[in-house]
XYZ file of C-alpha atoms in Angstrom:
369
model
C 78.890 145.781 104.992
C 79.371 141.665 105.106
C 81.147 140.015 102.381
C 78.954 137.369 100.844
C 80.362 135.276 98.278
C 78.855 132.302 95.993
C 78.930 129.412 97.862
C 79.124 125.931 95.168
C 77.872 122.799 97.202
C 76.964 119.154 96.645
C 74.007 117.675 97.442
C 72.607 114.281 97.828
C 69.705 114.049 95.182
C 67.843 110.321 96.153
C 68.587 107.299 98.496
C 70.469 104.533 96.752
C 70.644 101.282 98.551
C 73.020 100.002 95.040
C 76.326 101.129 93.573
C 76.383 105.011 93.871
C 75.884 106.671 90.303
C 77.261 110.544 89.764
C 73.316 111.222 89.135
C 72.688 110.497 93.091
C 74.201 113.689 93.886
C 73.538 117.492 92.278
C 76.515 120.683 91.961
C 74.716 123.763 93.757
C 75.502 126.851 92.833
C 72.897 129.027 93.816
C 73.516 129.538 97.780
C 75.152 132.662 98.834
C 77.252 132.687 102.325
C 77.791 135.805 104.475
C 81.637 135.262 105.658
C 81.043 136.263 108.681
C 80.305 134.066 111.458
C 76.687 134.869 113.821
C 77.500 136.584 116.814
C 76.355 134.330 119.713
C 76.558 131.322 118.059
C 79.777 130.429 118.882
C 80.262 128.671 115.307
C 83.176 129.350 113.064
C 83.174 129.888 109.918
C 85.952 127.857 107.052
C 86.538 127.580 103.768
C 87.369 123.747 102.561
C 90.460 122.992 100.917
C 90.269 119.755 100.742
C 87.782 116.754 100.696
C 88.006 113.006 101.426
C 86.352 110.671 99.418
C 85.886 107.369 101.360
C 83.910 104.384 100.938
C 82.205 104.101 104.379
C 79.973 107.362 103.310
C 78.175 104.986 100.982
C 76.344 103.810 103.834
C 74.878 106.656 104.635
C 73.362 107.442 101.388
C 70.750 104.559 102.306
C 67.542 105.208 103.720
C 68.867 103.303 107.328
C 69.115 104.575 110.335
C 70.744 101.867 112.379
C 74.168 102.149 111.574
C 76.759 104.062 113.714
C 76.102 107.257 111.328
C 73.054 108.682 110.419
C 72.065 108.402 106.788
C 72.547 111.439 104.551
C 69.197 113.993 103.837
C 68.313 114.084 100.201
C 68.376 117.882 99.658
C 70.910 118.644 101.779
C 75.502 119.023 101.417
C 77.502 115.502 101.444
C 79.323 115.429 105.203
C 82.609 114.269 104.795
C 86.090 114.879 106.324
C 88.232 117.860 105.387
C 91.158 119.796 105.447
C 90.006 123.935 106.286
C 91.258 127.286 107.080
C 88.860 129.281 109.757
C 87.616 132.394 107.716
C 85.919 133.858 111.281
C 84.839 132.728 114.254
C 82.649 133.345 117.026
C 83.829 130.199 119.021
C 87.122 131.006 121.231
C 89.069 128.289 120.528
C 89.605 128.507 117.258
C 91.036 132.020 115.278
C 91.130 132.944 111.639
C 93.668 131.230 109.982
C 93.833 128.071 111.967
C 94.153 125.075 109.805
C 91.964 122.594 111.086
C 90.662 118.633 109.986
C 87.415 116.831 110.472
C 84.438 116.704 109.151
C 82.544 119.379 107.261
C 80.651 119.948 104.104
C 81.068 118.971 100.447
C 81.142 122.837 99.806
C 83.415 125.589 99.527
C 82.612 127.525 103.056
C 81.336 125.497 105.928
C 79.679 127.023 108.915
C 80.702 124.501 111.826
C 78.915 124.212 114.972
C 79.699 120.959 116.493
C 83.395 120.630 117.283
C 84.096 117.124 118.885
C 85.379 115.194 115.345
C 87.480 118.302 114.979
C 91.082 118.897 115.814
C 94.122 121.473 114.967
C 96.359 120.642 112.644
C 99.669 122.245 111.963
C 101.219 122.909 108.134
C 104.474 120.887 107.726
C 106.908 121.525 104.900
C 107.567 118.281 104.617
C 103.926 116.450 105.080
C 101.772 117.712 102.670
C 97.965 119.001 103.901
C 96.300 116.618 102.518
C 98.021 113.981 104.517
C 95.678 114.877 107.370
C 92.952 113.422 105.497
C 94.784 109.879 104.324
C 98.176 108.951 105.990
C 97.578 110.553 109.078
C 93.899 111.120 109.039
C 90.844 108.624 109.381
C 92.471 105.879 106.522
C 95.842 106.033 108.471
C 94.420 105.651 111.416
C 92.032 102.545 110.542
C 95.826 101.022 109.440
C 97.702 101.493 112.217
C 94.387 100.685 115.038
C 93.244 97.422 112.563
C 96.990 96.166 112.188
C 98.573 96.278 115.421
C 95.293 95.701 117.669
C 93.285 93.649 115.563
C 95.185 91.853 113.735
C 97.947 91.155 116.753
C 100.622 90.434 114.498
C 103.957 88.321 115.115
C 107.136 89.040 112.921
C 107.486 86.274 110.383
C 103.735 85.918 110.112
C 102.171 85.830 106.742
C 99.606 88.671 105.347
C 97.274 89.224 103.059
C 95.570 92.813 102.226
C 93.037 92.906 99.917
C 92.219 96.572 98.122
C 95.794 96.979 98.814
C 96.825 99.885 97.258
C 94.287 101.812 98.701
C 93.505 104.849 101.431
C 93.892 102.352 104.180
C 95.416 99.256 102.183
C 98.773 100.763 101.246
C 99.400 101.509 104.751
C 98.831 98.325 106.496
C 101.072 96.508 104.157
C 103.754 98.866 104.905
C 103.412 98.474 108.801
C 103.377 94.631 108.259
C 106.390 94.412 106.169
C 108.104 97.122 109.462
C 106.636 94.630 111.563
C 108.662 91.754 109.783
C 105.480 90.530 108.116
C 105.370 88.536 105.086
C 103.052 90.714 102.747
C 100.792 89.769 99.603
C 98.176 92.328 98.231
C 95.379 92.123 95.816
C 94.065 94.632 93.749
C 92.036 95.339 90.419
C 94.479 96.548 87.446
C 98.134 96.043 86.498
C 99.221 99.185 87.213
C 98.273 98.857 91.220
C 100.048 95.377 91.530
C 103.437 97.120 89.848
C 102.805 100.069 92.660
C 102.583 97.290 95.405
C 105.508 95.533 94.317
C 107.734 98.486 93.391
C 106.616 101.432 95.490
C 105.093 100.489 97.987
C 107.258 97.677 99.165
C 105.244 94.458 99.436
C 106.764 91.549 99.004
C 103.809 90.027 96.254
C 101.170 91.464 94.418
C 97.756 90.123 91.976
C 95.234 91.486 90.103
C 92.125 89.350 91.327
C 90.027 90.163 87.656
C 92.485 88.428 85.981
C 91.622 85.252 88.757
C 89.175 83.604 87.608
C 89.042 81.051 90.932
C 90.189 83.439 93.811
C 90.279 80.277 95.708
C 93.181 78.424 93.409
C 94.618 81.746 93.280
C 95.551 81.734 96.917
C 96.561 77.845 97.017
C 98.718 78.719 93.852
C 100.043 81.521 96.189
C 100.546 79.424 99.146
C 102.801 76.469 96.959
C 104.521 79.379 95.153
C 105.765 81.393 98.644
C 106.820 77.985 100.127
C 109.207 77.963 97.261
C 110.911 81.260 97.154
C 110.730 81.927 101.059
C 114.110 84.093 102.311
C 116.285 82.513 104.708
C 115.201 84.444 107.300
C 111.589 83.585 107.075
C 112.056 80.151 106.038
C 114.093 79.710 109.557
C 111.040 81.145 111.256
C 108.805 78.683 108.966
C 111.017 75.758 110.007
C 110.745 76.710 113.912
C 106.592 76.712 113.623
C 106.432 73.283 111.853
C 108.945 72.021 114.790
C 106.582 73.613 117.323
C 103.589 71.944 115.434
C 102.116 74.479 113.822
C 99.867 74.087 110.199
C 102.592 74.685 107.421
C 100.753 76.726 105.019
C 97.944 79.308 104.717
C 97.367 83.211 105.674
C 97.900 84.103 109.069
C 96.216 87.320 108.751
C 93.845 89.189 106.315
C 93.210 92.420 106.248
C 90.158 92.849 104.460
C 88.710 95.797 102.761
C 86.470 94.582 100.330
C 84.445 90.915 101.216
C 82.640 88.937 99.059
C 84.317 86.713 97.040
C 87.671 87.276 98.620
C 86.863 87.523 102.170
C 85.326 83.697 100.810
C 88.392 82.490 99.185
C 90.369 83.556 101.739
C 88.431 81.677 104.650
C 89.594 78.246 103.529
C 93.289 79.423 103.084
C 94.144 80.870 106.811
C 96.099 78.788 108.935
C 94.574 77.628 112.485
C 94.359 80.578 114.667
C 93.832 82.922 111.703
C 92.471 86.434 112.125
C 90.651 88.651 110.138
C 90.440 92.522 110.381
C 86.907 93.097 108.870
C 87.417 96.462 107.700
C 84.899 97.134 104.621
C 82.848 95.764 101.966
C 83.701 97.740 99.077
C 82.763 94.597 96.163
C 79.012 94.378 97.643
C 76.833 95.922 95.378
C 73.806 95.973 97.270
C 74.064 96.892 101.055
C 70.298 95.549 102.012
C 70.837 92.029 100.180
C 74.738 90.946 100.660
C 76.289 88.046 99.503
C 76.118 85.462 101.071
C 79.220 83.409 101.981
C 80.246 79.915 101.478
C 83.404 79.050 103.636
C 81.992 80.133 106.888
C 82.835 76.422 108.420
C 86.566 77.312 108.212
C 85.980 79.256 111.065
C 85.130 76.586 112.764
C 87.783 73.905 112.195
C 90.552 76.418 111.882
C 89.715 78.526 114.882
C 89.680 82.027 113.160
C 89.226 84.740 115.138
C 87.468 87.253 112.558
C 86.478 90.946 113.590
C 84.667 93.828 112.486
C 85.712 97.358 113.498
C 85.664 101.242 113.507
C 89.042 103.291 114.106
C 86.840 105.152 116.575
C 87.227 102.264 118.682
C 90.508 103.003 119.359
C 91.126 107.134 119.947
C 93.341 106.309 123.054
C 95.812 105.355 120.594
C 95.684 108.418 117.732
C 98.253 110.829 119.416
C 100.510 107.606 119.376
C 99.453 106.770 115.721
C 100.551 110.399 114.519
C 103.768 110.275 115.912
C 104.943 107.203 114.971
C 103.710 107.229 111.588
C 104.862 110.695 111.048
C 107.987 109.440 112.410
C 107.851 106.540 109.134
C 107.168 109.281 106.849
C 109.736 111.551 107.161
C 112.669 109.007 107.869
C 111.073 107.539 104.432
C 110.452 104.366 105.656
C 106.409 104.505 104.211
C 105.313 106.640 101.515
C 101.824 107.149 100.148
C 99.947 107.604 97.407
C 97.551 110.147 96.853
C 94.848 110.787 93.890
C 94.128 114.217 93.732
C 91.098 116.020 92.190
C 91.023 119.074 91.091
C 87.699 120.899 91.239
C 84.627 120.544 93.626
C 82.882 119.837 90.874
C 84.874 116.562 90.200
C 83.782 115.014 93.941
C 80.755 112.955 92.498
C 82.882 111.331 89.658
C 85.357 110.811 92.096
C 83.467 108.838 94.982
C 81.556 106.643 92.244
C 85.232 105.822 91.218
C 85.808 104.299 94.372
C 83.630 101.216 94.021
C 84.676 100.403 90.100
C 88.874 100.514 91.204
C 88.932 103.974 89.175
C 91.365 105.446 91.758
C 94.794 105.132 92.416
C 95.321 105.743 95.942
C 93.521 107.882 98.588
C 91.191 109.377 96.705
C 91.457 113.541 97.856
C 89.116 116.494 96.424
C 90.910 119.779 96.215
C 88.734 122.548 96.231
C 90.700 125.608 96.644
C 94.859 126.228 97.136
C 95.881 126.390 100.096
């Protein structure tokens, strides 16, 4: 006889075009799973160990259909990306017991039938599982791919990061400051400047709600840096203003959050700025945005500003999991992970994303490994 087991899922209640609540979604625990995968179908069958929480699956809790994912059905599991074990399978290339990461279901067993955001994965003593879903998974990735192609950064160059000691922001500062990068990041409480400064290696940190003029902030910055600037850099300073180049500003922002930032920053890049438009975590409603005020800078300071998806640049993941593997485990990078404990926990968790709650890549674990 087939083992069936309980089978606790959530679900998206309701559309919300506004900061997601914990009441937009619902806990499950009435579905019932056969652990057995249908013969024919050639599906597999895993149970989830671990869930990402990320910001861009806000968009698809809207009512839209014209984005590059398909909105969410009220009713139906949260799709996210995961860490799972196979359970069965009716699908050749993949046995019981092979770990595997991608996206599945905010559940504890996922039947999987589509298998092109999937791949392998192997378990590593020293890189923990749920790595493959920050450092070396989708956040990782949308580091290293924004950064280096991008951004197109030059050693010596200055950079900003704003949600810096995020899933993605942590990283890029770290590959900046490899690159010989100059690195400032902003973030929202005390305790994630210390990380930047302290842990995570960057060279400045602030906590933009206690800025009231993001703008002065940045100018304060710039007069500050010209200041205490190493040899080393101020040598490279001294050989741009010789060649001409504008003395002061941010060569490059990486920006996860827009609004007010993304505006301060515009009138503080030097000419021939760029900006990685990565997300807009600070807009609170996705169908009205803010509306900026700097966009002129553009303009007179020739900034090259761009939007884009880390599955832009796949050519370049086998290349991105070696070398930042590579960082990892000679301890040049480390990350920061905050874990959950509990399916149950996943709705308080996302929400947490868009108030600062988290500390790090925010990871669900729903069963040991």
């Amino acid at each position: 006889m087939e083992q069936t087991v309980d089978n606790k899922q959530i679900v998206l209640k309701n559309y919300n075009d506004q900061i997601p609540k914990e009441t937009d979604f619902q806990l499950r625990n009435c579905n019932r799973i056969k652990l057995k995968a249908p013969q024919g179908s050639g599906s597999f069958l895993v149970k989830n160990l671990y869930l990402s929480c990320d910001p861009y699956m806000r968009g698809r809790m809207r009512d839209f259909h014209g984005s590059y994912l398909p909105p969410f059905t009220p009713g139906s599991v949260i799709e996210g990306f995961g860490v799972s074990r196979v359970v069965d399978s009716d699908n050749p290339n993949f046995k019981p017991g092979d770990l595997i990461c991608g996206l599945t279901g905010w559940e504890e067993y996922s039947l999987i039938h589509t298998t092109q955001q999937l791949r392998k994965i192997q378990h590593q003593d020293d890189i923990p599982l749920s790595f493959h879903l920050g450092l070396l998974g989708m956040p990782g990735f949308t580091a290293y791919a924004g950064f280096y192609e991008v951004c197109s950064p030059q050693k010596g160059e200055i950079v900003l990061v704003s949600a810096a000691s995020g899933a993605v922001g942590q990283l890029v500062g770290q590959l900046a400051k490899l690159h010989g990068c100059y690195v400032v990041g902003s973030a929202g409480s005390n305790q994630k400047v210390d990380l930047l400064k302290n842990k995570l290696g960057f060279d400045e940190a602030f906590n933009y709600k206690e800025e009231p003029n993001l703008d002065a902030a940045l100018k304060r910055f710039q007069k500050w840096l010209t200041s205490v600037m190493t040899t080393p850099f101020r040598q490279i300073w001294q050989f741009r203003l010789a060649l001409g180049y504008f003395p002061n500003g941010i060569d490059i922002f990486f920006d996860n959050v827009g609004g007010d930032m993304l505006d301060a920053a515009l009138t503080n890049m030097r000419i021939h700025g760029r900006i990685a438009m990565c997300g807009m975590v600070s807009q609170t409603s996705l169908s009205n945005p803010q509306l900026f005020h700097n966009m002129h800078s553009m303009i007179t300071k020739r900034i090259t500003m761009k939007g884009f998806l880390q599955s832009d640049y796949l050519q370049l993941f086998p290349r991105f999991v070696e070398d930042v593997s590579s960082y990892y485990k000679q301890g040049k990078i480390v990350y920061i992970e905050d874990m959950n404990q509990g399916l149950e926990t996943a709705p308080a968790a996302f929400v947490g994303l868009f108030s600062g709650k988290n500390v790090g890549k925010q990871v669900i674990c729903v069963a040991p490994q």
